[in-house]
Short mmCIF file of C-alpha atoms in Angstrom, two decimals:
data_model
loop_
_atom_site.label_atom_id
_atom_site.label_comp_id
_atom_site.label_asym_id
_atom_site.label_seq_id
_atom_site.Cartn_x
_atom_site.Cartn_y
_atom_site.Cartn_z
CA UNK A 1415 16.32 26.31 5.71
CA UNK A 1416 14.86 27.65 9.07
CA UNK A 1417 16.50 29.61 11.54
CA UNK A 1418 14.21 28.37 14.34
CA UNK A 1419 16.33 26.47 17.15
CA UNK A 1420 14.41 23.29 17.70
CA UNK A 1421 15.13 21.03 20.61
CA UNK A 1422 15.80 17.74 18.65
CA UNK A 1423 16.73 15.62 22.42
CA UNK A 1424 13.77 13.61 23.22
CA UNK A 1425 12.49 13.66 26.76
CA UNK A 1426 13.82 10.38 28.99
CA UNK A 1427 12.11 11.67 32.02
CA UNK A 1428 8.69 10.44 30.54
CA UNK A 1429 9.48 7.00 30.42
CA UNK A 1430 10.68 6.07 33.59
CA UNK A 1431 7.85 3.65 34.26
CA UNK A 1432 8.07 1.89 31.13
CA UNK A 1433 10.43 -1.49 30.86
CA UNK A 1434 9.97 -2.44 27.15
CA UNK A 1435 12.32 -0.46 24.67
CA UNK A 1436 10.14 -0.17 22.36
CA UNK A 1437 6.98 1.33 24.46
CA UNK A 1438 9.94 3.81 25.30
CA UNK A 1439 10.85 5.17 21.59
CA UNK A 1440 7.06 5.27 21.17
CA UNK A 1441 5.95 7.28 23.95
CA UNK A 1442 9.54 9.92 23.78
CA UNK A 1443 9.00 10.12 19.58
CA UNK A 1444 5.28 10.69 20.33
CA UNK A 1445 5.69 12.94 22.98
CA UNK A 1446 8.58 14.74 20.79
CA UNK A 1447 6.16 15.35 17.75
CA UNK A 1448 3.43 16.41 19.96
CA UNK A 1449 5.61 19.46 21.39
CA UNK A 1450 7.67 20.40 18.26
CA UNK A 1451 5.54 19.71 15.31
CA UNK A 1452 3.16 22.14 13.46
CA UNK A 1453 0.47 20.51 10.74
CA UNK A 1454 2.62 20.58 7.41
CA UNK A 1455 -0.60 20.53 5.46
CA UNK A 1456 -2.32 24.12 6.86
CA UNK A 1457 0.41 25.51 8.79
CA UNK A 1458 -1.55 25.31 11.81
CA UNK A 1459 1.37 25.17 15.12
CA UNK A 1460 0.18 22.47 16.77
CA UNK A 1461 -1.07 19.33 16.12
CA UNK A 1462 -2.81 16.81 18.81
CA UNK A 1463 -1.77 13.46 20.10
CA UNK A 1464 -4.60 10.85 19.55
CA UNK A 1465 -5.60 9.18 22.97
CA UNK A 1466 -5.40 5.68 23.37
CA UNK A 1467 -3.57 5.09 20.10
CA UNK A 1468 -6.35 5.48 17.80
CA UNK A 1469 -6.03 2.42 14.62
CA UNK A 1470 -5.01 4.80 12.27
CA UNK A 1471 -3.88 7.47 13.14
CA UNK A 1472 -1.89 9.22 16.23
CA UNK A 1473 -2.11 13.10 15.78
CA UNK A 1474 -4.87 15.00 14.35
CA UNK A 1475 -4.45 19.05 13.14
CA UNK A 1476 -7.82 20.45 14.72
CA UNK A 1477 -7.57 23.18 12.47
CA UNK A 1478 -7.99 20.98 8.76
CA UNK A 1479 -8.57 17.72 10.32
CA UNK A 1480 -5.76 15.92 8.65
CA UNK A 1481 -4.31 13.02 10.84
CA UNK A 1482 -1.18 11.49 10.95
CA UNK A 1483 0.84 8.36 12.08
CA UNK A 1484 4.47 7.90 12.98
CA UNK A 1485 7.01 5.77 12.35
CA UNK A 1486 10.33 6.26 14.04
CA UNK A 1487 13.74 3.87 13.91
CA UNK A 1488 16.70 4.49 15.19
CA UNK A 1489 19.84 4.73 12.60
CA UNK A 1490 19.22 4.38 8.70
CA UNK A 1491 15.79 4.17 7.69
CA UNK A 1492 16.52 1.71 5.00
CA UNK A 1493 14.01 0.45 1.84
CA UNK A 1494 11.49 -0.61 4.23
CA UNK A 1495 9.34 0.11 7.13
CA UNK A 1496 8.02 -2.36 9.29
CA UNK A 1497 4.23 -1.70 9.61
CA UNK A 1498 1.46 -3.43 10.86
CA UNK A 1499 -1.21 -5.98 9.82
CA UNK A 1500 -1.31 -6.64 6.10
CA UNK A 1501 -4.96 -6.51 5.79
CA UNK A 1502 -5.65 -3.41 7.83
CA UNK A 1503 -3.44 -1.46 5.89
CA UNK A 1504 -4.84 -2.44 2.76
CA UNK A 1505 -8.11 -1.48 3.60
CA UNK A 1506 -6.47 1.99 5.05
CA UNK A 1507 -5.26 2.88 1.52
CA UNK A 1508 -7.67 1.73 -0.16
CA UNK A 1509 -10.54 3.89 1.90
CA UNK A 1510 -10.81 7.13 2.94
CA UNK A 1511 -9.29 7.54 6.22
CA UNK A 1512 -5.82 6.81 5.06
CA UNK A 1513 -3.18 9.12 7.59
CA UNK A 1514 -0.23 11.02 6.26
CA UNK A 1515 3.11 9.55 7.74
CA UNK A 1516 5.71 10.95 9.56
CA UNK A 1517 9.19 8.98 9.12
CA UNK A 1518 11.26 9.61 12.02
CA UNK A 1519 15.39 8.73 11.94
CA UNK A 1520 16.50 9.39 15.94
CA UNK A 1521 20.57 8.64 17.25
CA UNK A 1522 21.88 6.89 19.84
CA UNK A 1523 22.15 9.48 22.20
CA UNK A 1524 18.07 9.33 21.83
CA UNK A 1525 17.92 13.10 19.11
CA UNK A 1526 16.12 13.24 16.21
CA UNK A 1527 18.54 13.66 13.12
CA UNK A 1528 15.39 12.86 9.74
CA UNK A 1529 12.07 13.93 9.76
CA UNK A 1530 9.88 13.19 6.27
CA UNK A 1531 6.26 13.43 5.88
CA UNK A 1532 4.66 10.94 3.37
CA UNK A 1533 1.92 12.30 1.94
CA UNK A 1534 -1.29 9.81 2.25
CA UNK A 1535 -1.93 10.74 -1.59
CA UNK A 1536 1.21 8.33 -2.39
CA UNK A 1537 -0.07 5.20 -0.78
CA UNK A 1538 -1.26 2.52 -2.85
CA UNK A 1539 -0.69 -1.34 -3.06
CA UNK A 1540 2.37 -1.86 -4.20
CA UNK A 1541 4.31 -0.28 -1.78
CA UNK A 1542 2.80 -2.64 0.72
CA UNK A 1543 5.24 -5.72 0.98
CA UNK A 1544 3.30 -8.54 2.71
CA UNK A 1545 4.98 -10.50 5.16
CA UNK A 1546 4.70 -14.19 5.83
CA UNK A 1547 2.65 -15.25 8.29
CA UNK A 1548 4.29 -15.99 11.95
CA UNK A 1549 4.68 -19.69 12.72
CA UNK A 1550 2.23 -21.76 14.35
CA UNK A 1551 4.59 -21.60 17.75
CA UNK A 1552 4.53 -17.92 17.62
CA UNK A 1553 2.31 -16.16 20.20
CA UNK A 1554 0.08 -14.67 17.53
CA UNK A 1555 0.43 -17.60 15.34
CA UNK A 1556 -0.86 -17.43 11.79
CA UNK A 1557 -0.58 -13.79 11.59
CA UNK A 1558 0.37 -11.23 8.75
CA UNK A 1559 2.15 -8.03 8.77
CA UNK A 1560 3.06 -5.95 6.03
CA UNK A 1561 6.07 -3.65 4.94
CA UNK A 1562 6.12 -0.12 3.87
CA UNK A 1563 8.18 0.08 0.11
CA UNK A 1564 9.71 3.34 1.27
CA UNK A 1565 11.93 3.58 -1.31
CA UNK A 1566 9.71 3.26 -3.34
CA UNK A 1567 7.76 5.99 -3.23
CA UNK A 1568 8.16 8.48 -5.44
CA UNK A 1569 10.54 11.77 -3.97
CA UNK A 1570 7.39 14.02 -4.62
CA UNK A 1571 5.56 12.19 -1.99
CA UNK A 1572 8.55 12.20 0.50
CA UNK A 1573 8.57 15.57 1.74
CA UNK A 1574 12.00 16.26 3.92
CA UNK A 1575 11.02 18.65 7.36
CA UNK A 1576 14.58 18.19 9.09
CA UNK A 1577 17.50 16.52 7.59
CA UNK A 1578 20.27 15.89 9.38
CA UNK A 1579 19.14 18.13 12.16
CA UNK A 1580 18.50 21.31 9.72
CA UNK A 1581 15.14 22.18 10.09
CA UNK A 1582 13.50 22.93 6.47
CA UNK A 1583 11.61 26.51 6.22
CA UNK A 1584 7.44 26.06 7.20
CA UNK A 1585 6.73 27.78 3.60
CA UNK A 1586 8.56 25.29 1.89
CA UNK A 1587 7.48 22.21 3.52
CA UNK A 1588 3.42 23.69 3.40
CA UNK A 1589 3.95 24.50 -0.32
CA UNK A 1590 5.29 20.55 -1.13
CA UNK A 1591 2.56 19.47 0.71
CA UNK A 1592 0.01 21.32 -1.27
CA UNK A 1593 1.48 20.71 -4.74
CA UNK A 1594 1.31 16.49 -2.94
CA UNK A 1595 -2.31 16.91 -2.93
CA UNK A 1596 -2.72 17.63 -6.83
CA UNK A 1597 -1.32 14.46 -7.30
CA UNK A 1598 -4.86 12.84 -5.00
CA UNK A 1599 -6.84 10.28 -7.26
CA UNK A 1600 -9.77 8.73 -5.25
CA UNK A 1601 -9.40 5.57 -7.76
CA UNK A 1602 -6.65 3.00 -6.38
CA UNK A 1603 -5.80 2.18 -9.49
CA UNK A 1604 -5.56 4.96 -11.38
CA UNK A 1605 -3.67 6.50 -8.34
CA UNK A 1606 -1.44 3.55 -9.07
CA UNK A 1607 -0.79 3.97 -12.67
CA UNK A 1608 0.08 8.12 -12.42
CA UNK A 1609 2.66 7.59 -9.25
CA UNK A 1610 4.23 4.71 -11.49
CA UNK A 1611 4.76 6.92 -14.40
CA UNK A 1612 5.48 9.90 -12.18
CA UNK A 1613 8.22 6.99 -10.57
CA UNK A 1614 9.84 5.83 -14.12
CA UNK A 1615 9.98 10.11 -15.15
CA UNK A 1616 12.35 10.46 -11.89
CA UNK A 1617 14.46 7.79 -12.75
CA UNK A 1618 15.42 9.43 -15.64
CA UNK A 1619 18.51 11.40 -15.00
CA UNK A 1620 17.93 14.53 -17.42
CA UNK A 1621 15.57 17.37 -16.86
CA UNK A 1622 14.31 17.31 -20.44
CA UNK A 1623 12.68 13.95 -21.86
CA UNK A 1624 11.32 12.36 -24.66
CA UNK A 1625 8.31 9.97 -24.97
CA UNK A 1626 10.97 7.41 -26.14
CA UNK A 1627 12.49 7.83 -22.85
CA UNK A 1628 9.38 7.01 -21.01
CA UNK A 1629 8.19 4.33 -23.39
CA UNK A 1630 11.68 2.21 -22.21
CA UNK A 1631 9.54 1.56 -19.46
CA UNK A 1632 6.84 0.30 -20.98
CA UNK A 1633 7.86 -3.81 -20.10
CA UNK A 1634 8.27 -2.70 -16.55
CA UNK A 1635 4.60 -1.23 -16.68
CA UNK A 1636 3.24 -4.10 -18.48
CA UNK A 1637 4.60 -7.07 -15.94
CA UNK A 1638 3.30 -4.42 -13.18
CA UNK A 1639 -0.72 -3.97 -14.94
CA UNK A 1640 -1.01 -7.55 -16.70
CA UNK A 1641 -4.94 -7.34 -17.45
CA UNK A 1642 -3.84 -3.84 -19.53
CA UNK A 1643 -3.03 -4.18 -23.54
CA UNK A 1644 -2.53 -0.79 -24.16
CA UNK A 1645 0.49 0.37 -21.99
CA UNK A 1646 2.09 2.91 -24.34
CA UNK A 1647 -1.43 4.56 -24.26
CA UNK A 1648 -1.76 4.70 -20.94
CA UNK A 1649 1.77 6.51 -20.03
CA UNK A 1650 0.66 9.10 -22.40
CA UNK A 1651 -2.44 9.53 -21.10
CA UNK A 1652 -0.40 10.13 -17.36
CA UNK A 1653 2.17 11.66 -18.92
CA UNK A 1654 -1.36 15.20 -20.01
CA UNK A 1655 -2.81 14.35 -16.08
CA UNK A 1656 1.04 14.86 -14.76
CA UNK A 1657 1.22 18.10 -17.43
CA UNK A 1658 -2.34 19.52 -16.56
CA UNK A 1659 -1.30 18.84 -12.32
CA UNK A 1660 2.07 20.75 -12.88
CA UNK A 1661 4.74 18.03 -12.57
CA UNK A 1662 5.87 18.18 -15.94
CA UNK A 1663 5.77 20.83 -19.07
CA UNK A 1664 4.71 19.57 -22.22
CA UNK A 1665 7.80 21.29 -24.88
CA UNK A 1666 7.60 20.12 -28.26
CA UNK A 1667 5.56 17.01 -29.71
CA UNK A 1668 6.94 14.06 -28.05
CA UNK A 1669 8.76 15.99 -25.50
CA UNK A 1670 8.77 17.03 -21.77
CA UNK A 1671 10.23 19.11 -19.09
CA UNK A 1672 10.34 18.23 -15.54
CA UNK A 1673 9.13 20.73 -13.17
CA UNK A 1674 11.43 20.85 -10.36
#
């Protein structure tokens, strides 16, 4: 942990003009990231708000041109994060111009208590929940939002900055963000397939593992990729990319280490 004394209180002076809730907690969580956060992917100290609320993104690093977006709710963060249209955001993960994600968690008293980063490298399609459309009385009637499976993403792509207002060490977070990007697979769905596997290894409660242990999975896998006949192949071919990327360390025939 960090010894640096951040200022977690957001700023309620900079919203005075602003009636709707919600255009509040933007502009005070965006303002709050803009003056406290460095780039957790290079280190650089600052990173820049976005004018005019760019589609994708809201802060850019000018130093390795990563962007990022943020997502901020007060209280529990929950399984789920509300997001926007369903079809934009599928064709955000599935191109190249995907953002990393900040996950803010703020109090009542308007502080910020969680800050995660989600790496861009763990999007893919099924952690996008589609929502029904609204109803034809609605004001934009017809239309489709989407979900964020938070929970679902595996805890290598979650990558804590400030929990429970103690602020994780820079080195640390940089160095989870970099070992994040071995894990980048332009294909969506082979991207897919290695963060599933990577997924069913976490949920295993020992360190050390067995291909048996993996293969109990192998039903789960199978509803999930129905057009593949070859499942058990494919987790061990996940289970070498996961061992050459540094996740896991291959023991004995048939047997595995996590890497923690």
């Amino acid at each position: 942990m960090g010894t640096f004394l951040m200022n977690y209180n957001f700023n309620i002076e900079i919203v005075n003009n602003y009636k709707s809730n919600a255009q509040k907690i933007r502009v005070m969580s965006e303002d709050w990231v803009a003056h406290n956060m460095y780039c957790p992917m290079c280190g650089n100290p600052h990173i820049s708000s976005i004018a005019n609320n760019a589609p994708v993104a809201d802060f850019l690093c000018k130093c390795c041109g990563e962007v990022f977006e943020l997502k901020s709710k007060r209280g529990n963060m929950g399984n789920k994060i509300a997001d926007g249209a369903y079809h934009t955001m599928m064709e955000r993960i599935t191109g190249k111009n995907n953002p990393n994600l900040f996950v803010m968690q703020y109090s009542n008293d308007l502080q910020v208590v969680n800050l995660t980063l989600v790496s861009k490298f763990f999007f893919v399609p099924s952690i996008i929940e589609k929502r029904k459309p609204l109803s034809a009385t609605a004001k934009r009637a017809g239309w489709i939002g989407c979900n964020i499976l938070y929970s679902d993403i595996p805890k290598q792509g979650r990558i804590t900055i400030i929990n429970n207002q103690k602020l994780y060490s820079r080195k640390m977070v940089i160095e989870e963000c970099l070992k994040s990007k071995n894990l980048h697979i332009e294909n969506i769905e082979k991207r897919g397939w290695l963060l599933d596997v990577l997924s069913c290894i976490n949920d295993i409660d020992s360190v050390e593992f067995s291909l048996q242990d993996i293969y109990e999975y192998t039903e789960i896998l199978r509803q999930k990729y129905t057009n593949n006949n070859n499942v058990e192949s494919k987790i061990r071919q996940q289970l070498q990319i996961l061992r050459d990327k540094g996740f896991i360390e291959f023991l004995s025939r048939g047997y595995y280490r996590k890497m923690l």
